[in-house]
PDB file of C-alpha atoms and ligand atoms in Angstrom:
ATOM      1  CA  MET A 828       0.000   0.000   0.000  1.00 80.00           C
ATOM      2  CA  SER A 829       1.196   3.546  -0.757  1.00 95.00           C
ATOM      3  CA  ILE A 830       1.504   6.357   1.766  1.00 97.00           C
ATOM      4  CA  ALA A 831      -1.423   8.136   0.105  1.00 98.00           C
ATOM      5  CA  GLY A 832      -3.486   4.957   0.204  1.00 97.00           C
ATOM      6  CA  ASN A 833      -2.687   4.455   3.859  1.00 98.00           C
ATOM      7  CA  ILE A 834      -3.679   8.026   4.661  1.00 98.00           C
ATOM      8  CA  ASN A 835      -6.979   7.626   2.834  1.00 97.00           C
ATOM      9  CA  ASP A 836      -7.797   4.375   4.638  1.00 97.00           C
ATOM     10  CA  LEU A 837      -6.771   5.677   8.068  1.00 97.00           C
ATOM     11  CA  LYS A 838      -8.630   8.964   7.642  1.00 96.00           C
ATOM     12  CA  LYS A 839     -11.789   6.982   6.900  1.00 95.00           C
ATOM     13  CA  GLU A 840     -11.192   4.766   9.901  1.00 96.00           C
ATOM     14  CA  THR A 841     -10.571   7.644  12.333  1.00 97.00           C
ATOM     15  CA  GLU A 842     -12.076  10.935  11.233  1.00 92.00           C
ATOM     16  CA  SER A 843     -15.519   9.454  10.548  1.00 92.00           C
ATOM     17  CA  ILE A 844     -15.772   8.640  14.256  1.00 96.00           C
ATOM     18  CA  GLY A 845     -14.289  11.889  15.519  1.00 97.00           C
ATOM     19  CA  ILE A 846     -10.731  10.733  16.076  1.00 98.00           C
ATOM     20  CA  THR A 847      -7.858  12.993  15.087  1.00 98.00           C
ATOM     21  CA  LEU A 848      -5.061  11.376  13.117  1.00 98.00           C
ATOM     22  CA  ILE A 849      -1.496  12.547  13.691  1.00 98.00           C
ATOM     23  CA  ALA A 850       0.903  11.288  11.025  1.00 98.00           C
ATOM     24  CA  VAL A 851       4.191  10.619  12.798  1.00 98.00           C
ATOM     25  CA  SER A 852       6.857  11.535  10.251  1.00 98.00           C
ATOM     26  CA  LYS A 853      10.038  11.207  12.345  1.00 97.00           C
ATOM     27  CA  THR A 854      13.011   9.929  10.297  1.00 96.00           C
ATOM     28  CA  LYS A 855      10.911  10.216   7.110  1.00 97.00           C
ATOM     29  CA  SER A 856      11.949  12.397   4.170  1.00 97.00           C
ATOM     30  CA  ASN A 857      10.248  15.553   2.973  1.00 98.00           C
ATOM     31  CA  ASP A 858       9.085  13.637  -0.099  1.00 98.00           C
ATOM     32  CA  GLU A 859       7.357  11.083   2.087  1.00 98.00           C
ATOM     33  CA  VAL A 860       5.735  13.830   4.160  1.00 98.00           C
ATOM     34  CA  MET A 861       4.575  15.488   0.925  1.00 98.00           C
ATOM     35  CA  GLU A 862       2.969  12.285  -0.249  1.00 98.00           C
ATOM     36  CA  ALA A 863       0.848  12.254   2.895  1.00 98.00           C
ATOM     37  CA  TYR A 864       0.243  16.003   2.562  1.00 98.00           C
ATOM     38  CA  ASN A 865      -0.964  15.615  -0.997  1.00 98.00           C
ATOM     39  CA  ALA A 866      -3.399  12.971   0.199  1.00 98.00           C
ATOM     40  CA  GLY A 867      -4.902  15.633   2.467  1.00 97.00           C
ATOM     41  CA  GLN A 868      -3.035  15.087   5.735  1.00 98.00           C
ATOM     42  CA  ARG A 869      -2.174  18.309   7.606  1.00 98.00           C
ATOM     43  CA  LEU A 870      -1.346  17.140  11.145  1.00 98.00           C
ATOM     44  CA  PHE A 871       2.129  15.712  11.612  1.00 98.00           C
ATOM     45  CA  GLY A 872       4.075  14.615  14.674  1.00 98.00           C
ATOM     46  CA  GLU A 873       7.824  14.700  15.282  1.00 98.00           C
ATOM     47  CA  ASN A 874       9.776  13.612  18.329  1.00 97.00           C
ATOM     48  CA  MET A 875      12.991  15.609  17.942  1.00 98.00           C
ATOM     49  CA  VAL A 876      13.313  19.382  17.967  1.00 98.00           C
ATOM     50  CA  GLN A 877      15.954  19.743  15.293  1.00 98.00           C
ATOM     51  CA  GLU A 878      14.139  17.519  12.818  1.00 98.00           C
ATOM     52  CA  LEU A 879      10.879  19.315  13.560  1.00 98.00           C
ATOM     53  CA  VAL A 880      12.431  22.734  12.879  1.00 98.00           C
ATOM     54  CA  GLU A 881      14.047  21.549   9.646  1.00 98.00           C
ATOM     55  CA  LYS A 882      10.784  20.100   8.379  1.00 98.00           C
ATOM     56  CA  TYR A 883       8.827  23.180   9.433  1.00 98.00           C
ATOM     57  CA  GLU A 884      11.203  25.379   7.473  1.00 98.00           C
ATOM     58  CA  SER A 885      11.177  23.353   4.274  1.00 98.00           C
ATOM     59  CA  LEU A 886       7.576  22.111   4.068  1.00 98.00           C
ATOM     60  CA  PRO A 887       4.223  23.880   3.454  1.00 98.00           C
ATOM     61  CA  LYS A 888       3.250  26.363   6.130  1.00 98.00           C
ATOM     62  CA  ASP A 889      -0.282  25.044   6.579  1.00 98.00           C
ATOM     63  CA  ILE A 890       1.073  21.865   8.164  1.00 98.00           C
ATOM     64  CA  GLN A 891       0.217  21.697  11.858  1.00 98.00           C
ATOM     65  CA  TRP A 892       3.170  20.316  13.759  1.00 99.00           C
ATOM     66  CA  HIS A 893       2.861  18.388  17.016  1.00 99.00           C
ATOM     67  CA  LEU A 894       5.871  17.656  19.168  1.00 98.00           C
ATOM     68  CA  ILE A 895       5.410  14.173  20.623  1.00 98.00           C
ATOM     69  CA  GLY A 896       8.875  13.419  22.017  1.00 97.00           C
ATOM     70  CA  HIS A 897      10.704  14.446  25.155  1.00 96.00           C
ATOM     71  CA  LEU A 898      11.453  18.171  25.188  1.00 97.00           C
ATOM     72  CA  GLN A 899      14.357  19.764  27.010  1.00 97.00           C
ATOM     73  CA  SER A 900      13.617  23.177  28.497  1.00 97.00           C
ATOM     74  CA  ASN A 901      16.516  24.796  26.666  1.00 98.00           C
ATOM     75  CA  LYS A 902      15.028  23.830  23.282  1.00 98.00           C
ATOM     76  CA  VAL A 903      11.556  25.283  23.751  1.00 98.00           C
ATOM     77  CA  LYS A 904      12.616  28.532  22.087  1.00 98.00           C
ATOM     78  CA  TYR A 905      13.220  26.853  18.733  1.00 98.00           C
ATOM     79  CA  ILE A 906       9.673  25.537  18.346  1.00 98.00           C
ATOM     80  CA  ALA A 907       7.631  28.097  20.293  1.00 98.00           C
ATOM     81  CA  PRO A 908       7.030  30.384  17.291  1.00 98.00           C
ATOM     82  CA  PHE A 909       5.192  27.778  15.224  1.00 98.00           C
ATOM     83  CA  VAL A 910       4.397  24.517  17.021  1.00 98.00           C
ATOM     84  CA  THR A 911       0.670  23.637  17.056  1.00 98.00           C
ATOM     85  CA  MET A 912       0.771  21.411  20.115  1.00 98.00           C
ATOM     86  CA  ILE A 913       3.367  20.073  22.534  1.00 98.00           C
ATOM     87  CA  GLN A 914       2.101  16.650  23.590  1.00 98.00           C
ATOM     88  CA  SER A 915       5.002  15.735  25.824  1.00 98.00           C
ATOM     89  CA  VAL A 916       4.855  18.115  28.788  1.00 98.00           C
ATOM     90  CA  ASP A 917       6.269  16.196  31.720  1.00 97.00           C
ATOM     91  CA  SER A 918       7.219  18.821  34.315  1.00 97.00           C
ATOM     92  CA  LEU A 919       6.142  22.157  35.755  1.00 98.00           C
ATOM     93  CA  LYS A 920       9.547  23.562  34.888  1.00 97.00           C
ATOM     94  CA  LEU A 921       9.088  22.681  31.220  1.00 98.00           C
ATOM     95  CA  LEU A 922       5.593  24.160  31.215  1.00 98.00           C
ATOM     96  CA  GLN A 923       6.936  27.394  32.699  1.00 98.00           C
ATOM     97  CA  GLU A 924       9.485  27.584  29.923  1.00 98.00           C
ATOM     98  CA  ILE A 925       6.789  27.006  27.285  1.00 98.00           C
ATOM     99  CA  ASP A 926       4.705  29.746  28.920  1.00 98.00           C
ATOM    100  CA  LYS A 927       7.673  32.113  28.842  1.00 98.00           C
ATOM    101  CA  TYR A 928       8.273  31.558  25.135  1.00 98.00           C
ATOM    102  CA  GLY A 929       4.549  31.673  24.413  1.00 98.00           C
ATOM    103  CA  GLN A 930       4.608  35.155  25.865  1.00 98.00           C
ATOM    104  CA  LYS A 931       7.709  36.144  23.877  1.00 98.00           C
ATOM    105  CA  ASN A 932       5.974  35.007  20.706  1.00 98.00           C
ATOM    106  CA  ASN A 933       2.718  36.632  21.700  1.00 98.00           C
ATOM    107  CA  ARG A 934       0.721  33.403  21.502  1.00 98.00           C
ATOM    108  CA  VAL A 935      -0.890  30.712  23.612  1.00 98.00           C
ATOM    109  CA  ILE A 936       0.701  27.298  23.071  1.00 98.00           C
ATOM    110  CA  ASP A 937      -1.530  24.225  23.277  1.00 98.00           C
ATOM    111  CA  CYS A 938      -0.083  21.416  25.384  1.00 98.00           C
ATOM    112  CA  LEU A 939      -0.902  17.938  26.595  1.00 98.00           C
ATOM    113  CA  LEU A 940       0.419  16.546  29.839  1.00 98.00           C
ATOM    114  CA  GLN A 941       2.220  13.298  29.145  1.00 98.00           C
ATOM    115  CA  VAL A 942       1.189  10.740  31.731  1.00 98.00           C
ATOM    116  CA  HIS A 943       3.277   7.695  32.503  1.00 96.00           C
ATOM    117  CA  ILE A 944       1.122   4.575  32.139  1.00 95.00           C
ATOM    118  CA  ALA A 945       3.600   1.997  30.850  1.00 93.00           C
ATOM    119  CA  ASP A 946       5.177  -0.670  32.935  1.00 89.00           C
ATOM    120  CA  GLU A 947       8.619   0.499  31.746  1.00 81.00           C
ATOM    121  CA  GLU A 948      11.222   2.747  33.316  1.00 76.00           C
ATOM    122  CA  THR A 949      12.278   4.292  30.042  1.00 69.00           C
ATOM    123  CA  LYS A 950       9.073   6.069  29.053  1.00 67.00           C
ATOM    124  CA  PHE A 951       8.852   9.726  30.051  1.00 85.00           C
ATOM    125  CA  GLY A 952       5.820  11.241  31.663  1.00 95.00           C
ATOM    126  CA  LEU A 953       4.209  12.355  34.887  1.00 97.00           C
ATOM    127  CA  ASP A 954       2.781   9.860  37.339  1.00 96.00           C
ATOM    128  CA  PHE A 955      -0.872  10.431  38.218  1.00 97.00           C
ATOM    129  CA  ASP A 956      -0.028  12.174  41.485  1.00 97.00           C
ATOM    130  CA  GLU A 957       2.609  14.365  39.802  1.00 97.00           C
ATOM    131  CA  ALA A 958       0.105  15.477  37.184  1.00 98.00           C
ATOM    132  CA  ILE A 959      -2.344  16.483  39.922  1.00 98.00           C
ATOM    133  CA  GLU A 960       0.392  18.278  41.822  1.00 98.00           C
ATOM    134  CA  LEU A 961       1.290  20.262  38.695  1.00 98.00           C
ATOM    135  CA  LEU A 962      -2.327  21.274  38.108  1.00 98.00           C
ATOM    136  CA  ARG A 963      -2.666  22.412  41.716  1.00 98.00           C
ATOM    137  CA  ALA A 964       0.501  24.535  41.675  1.00 98.00           C
ATOM    138  CA  ASP A 965       0.166  28.304  42.047  1.00 98.00           C
ATOM    139  CA  GLU A 966       2.742  28.669  39.282  1.00 97.00           C
ATOM    140  CA  PHE A 967       0.432  26.774  36.945  1.00 98.00           C
ATOM    141  CA  ALA A 968      -2.533  28.990  37.771  1.00 96.00           C
ATOM    142  CA  ALA A 969      -0.463  32.053  36.866  1.00 97.00           C
ATOM    143  CA  MET A 970       0.433  30.904  33.334  1.00 98.00           C
ATOM    144  CA  LYS A 971      -1.268  32.831  30.569  1.00 98.00           C
ATOM    145  CA  HIS A 972       0.521  31.608  27.463  1.00 98.00           C
ATOM    146  CA  ILE A 973      -0.110  27.888  27.622  1.00 98.00           C
ATOM    147  CA  ARG A 974      -3.350  25.992  27.405  1.00 98.00           C
ATOM    148  CA  ILE A 975      -3.672  22.408  28.589  1.00 98.00           C
ATOM    149  CA  ARG A 976      -5.800  20.616  26.007  1.00 98.00           C
ATOM    150  CA  GLY A 977      -5.659  17.152  27.554  1.00 98.00           C
ATOM    151  CA  LEU A 978      -3.427  14.168  28.189  1.00 98.00           C
ATOM    152  CA  MET A 979      -1.086  11.931  26.217  1.00 98.00           C
ATOM    153  CA  GLY A 980       0.125   8.455  27.114  1.00 98.00           C
ATOM    154  CA  ILE A 981       2.183   5.607  25.685  1.00 97.00           C
ATOM    155  CA  ALA A 982       1.295   2.035  26.611  1.00 96.00           C
ATOM    156  CA  THR A 983       3.831  -0.659  27.359  1.00 95.00           C
ATOM    157  CA  ASN A 984       5.460  -2.166  24.302  1.00 94.00           C
ATOM    158  CA  THR A 985       4.101  -5.683  24.777  1.00 95.00           C
ATOM    159  CA  GLU A 986       2.117  -8.365  22.974  1.00 95.00           C
ATOM    160  CA  ASN A 987      -0.134  -8.604  26.027  1.00 97.00           C
ATOM    161  CA  GLU A 988      -3.322  -6.922  24.803  1.00 97.00           C
ATOM    162  CA  LYS A 989      -4.999  -7.182  28.170  1.00 98.00           C
ATOM    163  CA  GLN A 990      -2.238  -5.133  29.745  1.00 97.00           C
ATOM    164  CA  ILE A 991      -2.376  -2.482  26.999  1.00 98.00           C
ATOM    165  CA  LYS A 992      -6.129  -2.302  27.380  1.00 98.00           C
ATOM    166  CA  GLU A 993      -5.840  -1.800  31.141  1.00 98.00           C
ATOM    167  CA  GLU A 994      -3.251   0.954  30.745  1.00 97.00           C
ATOM    168  CA  PHE A 995      -5.433   2.848  28.275  1.00 98.00           C
ATOM    169  CA  TYR A 996      -8.471   2.303  30.480  1.00 98.00           C
ATOM    170  CA  GLU A 997      -6.604   3.819  33.431  1.00 98.00           C
ATOM    171  CA  LEU A 998      -5.572   6.842  31.395  1.00 98.00           C
ATOM    172  CA  LYS A 999      -9.113   7.411  30.127  1.00 98.00           C
ATOM    173  CA  THR A1000     -10.447   7.184  33.680  1.00 98.00           C
ATOM    174  CA  PHE A1001      -7.777   9.610  34.853  1.00 98.00           C
ATOM    175  CA  PHE A1002      -8.589  11.964  31.964  1.00 98.00           C
ATOM    176  CA  ASP A1003     -12.279  12.017  32.938  1.00 98.00           C
ATOM    177  CA  GLY A1004     -11.360  12.683  36.576  1.00 98.00           C
ATOM    178  CA  ILE A1005      -8.970  15.508  35.693  1.00 98.00           C
ATOM    179  CA  LYS A1006     -11.531  17.099  33.421  1.00 98.00           C
ATOM    180  CA  GLN A1007     -14.105  16.956  36.182  1.00 98.00           C
ATOM    181  CA  SER A1008     -11.781  18.299  38.882  1.00 98.00           C
ATOM    182  CA  PHE A1009      -9.751  20.940  37.055  1.00 98.00           C
ATOM    183  CA  PHE A1010     -11.328  21.785  33.683  1.00 98.00           C
ATOM    184  CA  ARG A1011     -15.074  21.438  34.191  1.00 97.00           C
ATOM    185  CA  LYS A1012     -15.785  24.789  32.583  1.00 96.00           C
ATOM    186  CA  GLU A1013     -13.164  24.603  29.878  1.00 96.00           C
ATOM    187  CA  THR A1014     -14.422  22.944  26.711  1.00 97.00           C
ATOM    188  CA  SER A1015     -10.904  23.200  25.303  1.00 98.00           C
ATOM    189  CA  PHE A1016      -9.771  20.370  27.604  1.00 98.00           C
ATOM    190  CA  ASP A1017     -10.872  17.816  25.049  1.00 98.00           C
ATOM    191  CA  THR A1018      -7.914  15.750  23.839  1.00 98.00           C
ATOM    192  CA  LEU A1019      -6.877  12.266  24.891  1.00 98.00           C
ATOM    193  CA  SER A1020      -3.900  11.276  22.743  1.00 98.00           C
ATOM    194  CA  MET A1021      -3.304   7.554  23.014  1.00 98.00           C
ATOM    195  CA  GLY A1022      -2.560   4.847  20.486  1.00 98.00           C
ATOM    196  CA  MET A1023       0.313   4.160  18.083  1.00 98.00           C
ATOM    197  CA  SER A1024       0.523   1.750  15.149  1.00 98.00           C
ATOM    198  CA  SER A1025       0.626  -1.426  17.229  1.00 97.00           C
ATOM    199  CA  ASP A1026      -2.158  -0.518  19.644  1.00 98.00           C
ATOM    200  CA  TYR A1027      -4.354   2.241  18.230  1.00 98.00           C
ATOM    201  CA  LYS A1028      -7.403   0.023  17.771  1.00 98.00           C
ATOM    202  CA  ILE A1029      -7.330  -0.864  21.456  1.00 98.00           C
ATOM    203  CA  ALA A1030      -6.777   2.801  22.336  1.00 98.00           C
ATOM    204  CA  ILE A1031      -9.843   3.853  20.333  1.00 98.00           C
ATOM    205  CA  GLU A1032     -11.965   1.190  22.058  1.00 98.00           C
ATOM    206  CA  GLN A1033     -10.813   2.632  25.364  1.00 98.00           C
ATOM    207  CA  GLY A1034     -11.793   6.198  24.514  1.00 98.00           C
ATOM    208  CA  SER A1035      -8.850   7.805  22.729  1.00 98.00           C
ATOM    209  CA  ASN A1036      -9.718  10.696  20.417  1.00 98.00           C
ATOM    210  CA  MET A1037      -6.250  11.278  18.952  1.00 98.00           C
ATOM    211  CA  VAL A1038      -3.972   8.578  17.540  1.00 98.00           C
ATOM    212  CA  ARG A1039      -0.314   9.004  16.562  1.00 98.00           C
ATOM    213  CA  LEU A1040       0.583   6.707  13.679  1.00 98.00           C
ATOM    214  CA  GLY A1041       3.988   6.360  12.071  1.00 98.00           C
ATOM    215  CA  SER A1042       4.829   2.961  10.643  1.00 97.00           C
ATOM    216  CA  THR A1043       1.218   2.174   9.672  1.00 97.00           C
ATOM    217  CA  ILE A1044       1.378   5.161   7.328  1.00 98.00           C
ATOM    218  CA  PHE A1045       5.018   5.380   6.247  1.00 97.00           C
ATOM    219  CA  GLY A1046       6.349   1.853   6.774  1.00 92.00           C
ATOM    220  CA  GLN A1047       8.997   0.761   9.248  1.00 89.00           C
ATOM    221  CA  ARG A1048      11.609   3.262  10.375  1.00 85.00           C
ATOM    222  CA  VAL A1049      15.356   2.690  10.201  1.00 76.00           C
ATOM    223  CA  ILE A1050      16.900   1.740  13.500  1.00 62.00           C
ATOM    224  CA  LYS A1051      19.095   4.786  14.113  1.00 55.00           C
ATOM    225  CA  HIS A1052      16.428   6.957  15.748  1.00 50.00           C
ATOM    226  CA  TRP A1053      14.787   4.342  17.942  1.00 50.00           C
ATOM    227  CA  LYS A1054      17.135   4.916  20.803  1.00 47.00           C
ATOM    228  CA  ASN A1055      16.092   8.573  20.907  1.00 47.00           C
ATOM    229  CA  ASN A1056      12.431   7.817  21.515  1.00 43.00           C
TER     230      ASN A1056
HETATM  231  C1  LIG B1015       7.248   7.134  17.145  1.00 66.11           C
HETATM  232  C2  LIG B1015       6.075   7.519  17.963  1.00 66.11           C
HETATM  233  C3  LIG B1015       4.762   7.187  17.556  1.00 66.11           C
HETATM  234  C4  LIG B1015       4.445   6.409  16.303  1.00 66.11           C
HETATM  235  O1  LIG B1015       4.949   5.127  16.369  1.00 66.11           O
HETATM  236  P1  LIG B1015       4.482   3.982  15.320  1.00 66.11           P
HETATM  237  O2  LIG B1015       4.636   2.727  16.081  1.00 66.11           O
HETATM  238  O3  LIG B1015       5.383   4.080  14.164  1.00 66.11           O
HETATM  239  O4  LIG B1015       3.078   4.281  14.959  1.00 66.11           O
HETATM  240  C5  LIG B1015       3.717   7.605  18.361  1.00 66.11           C
HETATM  241  N1  LIG B1015       3.925   8.288  19.498  1.00 66.11           N
HETATM  242  C6  LIG B1015       5.160   8.618  19.912  1.00 66.11           C
HETATM  243  C7  LIG B1015       5.311   9.365  21.196  1.00 66.11           C
HETATM  244  C8  LIG B1015       6.272   8.236  19.174  1.00 66.11           C
HETATM  245  O5  LIG B1015       7.510   8.567  19.601  1.00 66.11           O
END
């Protein structure tokens, strides 16, 4: 199947039921991104700042770029002028930096809190109690140039579907609780980003409304970038 064909199929599968499709283009060439773009895709996800900036500069300006990988505070300035959403917020300190550069760029930057649900040490993200602590912080209440749109999570990389299902179920339950406790009046808290190529069908069953798909669209990635995930 071609990239364009994959986009068409996946758009039908997701957008018809209100799920937003992020095409994860990390390690993929501009030509490959353009094939997806020409099939109508406008939302793309990258996990590294430098690659994101390079693609932003050389590709059409109506692409909406999502950062989905770990972000170091000292790199926020490079993406703050243009990034559509930062899905990988995992500390108050990082959020403060995003707020600072939102202000410098005279904009409000949409963010998701990345919540740690996997049974693996290596995945970034806030634990449930850390996420609550962040939302209760006075520093958070004072921020005017970020907007928390929801949560993002990555399930354990395992064949065990029951485990994946439970992790997504926990995140959905947490999402509903956070919405109720902290964002009851804010309709913009509406995004639950969970599901990648290997598990997006389970994620959708469990209430995801944003999936991040790379290899299902573009084919397998070369090994060199995996260690940076
Ligand atoms: C790479 C990546 C994806 C996409 O992975 P695939 O398995 O290729 O679909 C999704 N989310 C994050 C955070 C990633 O780093």
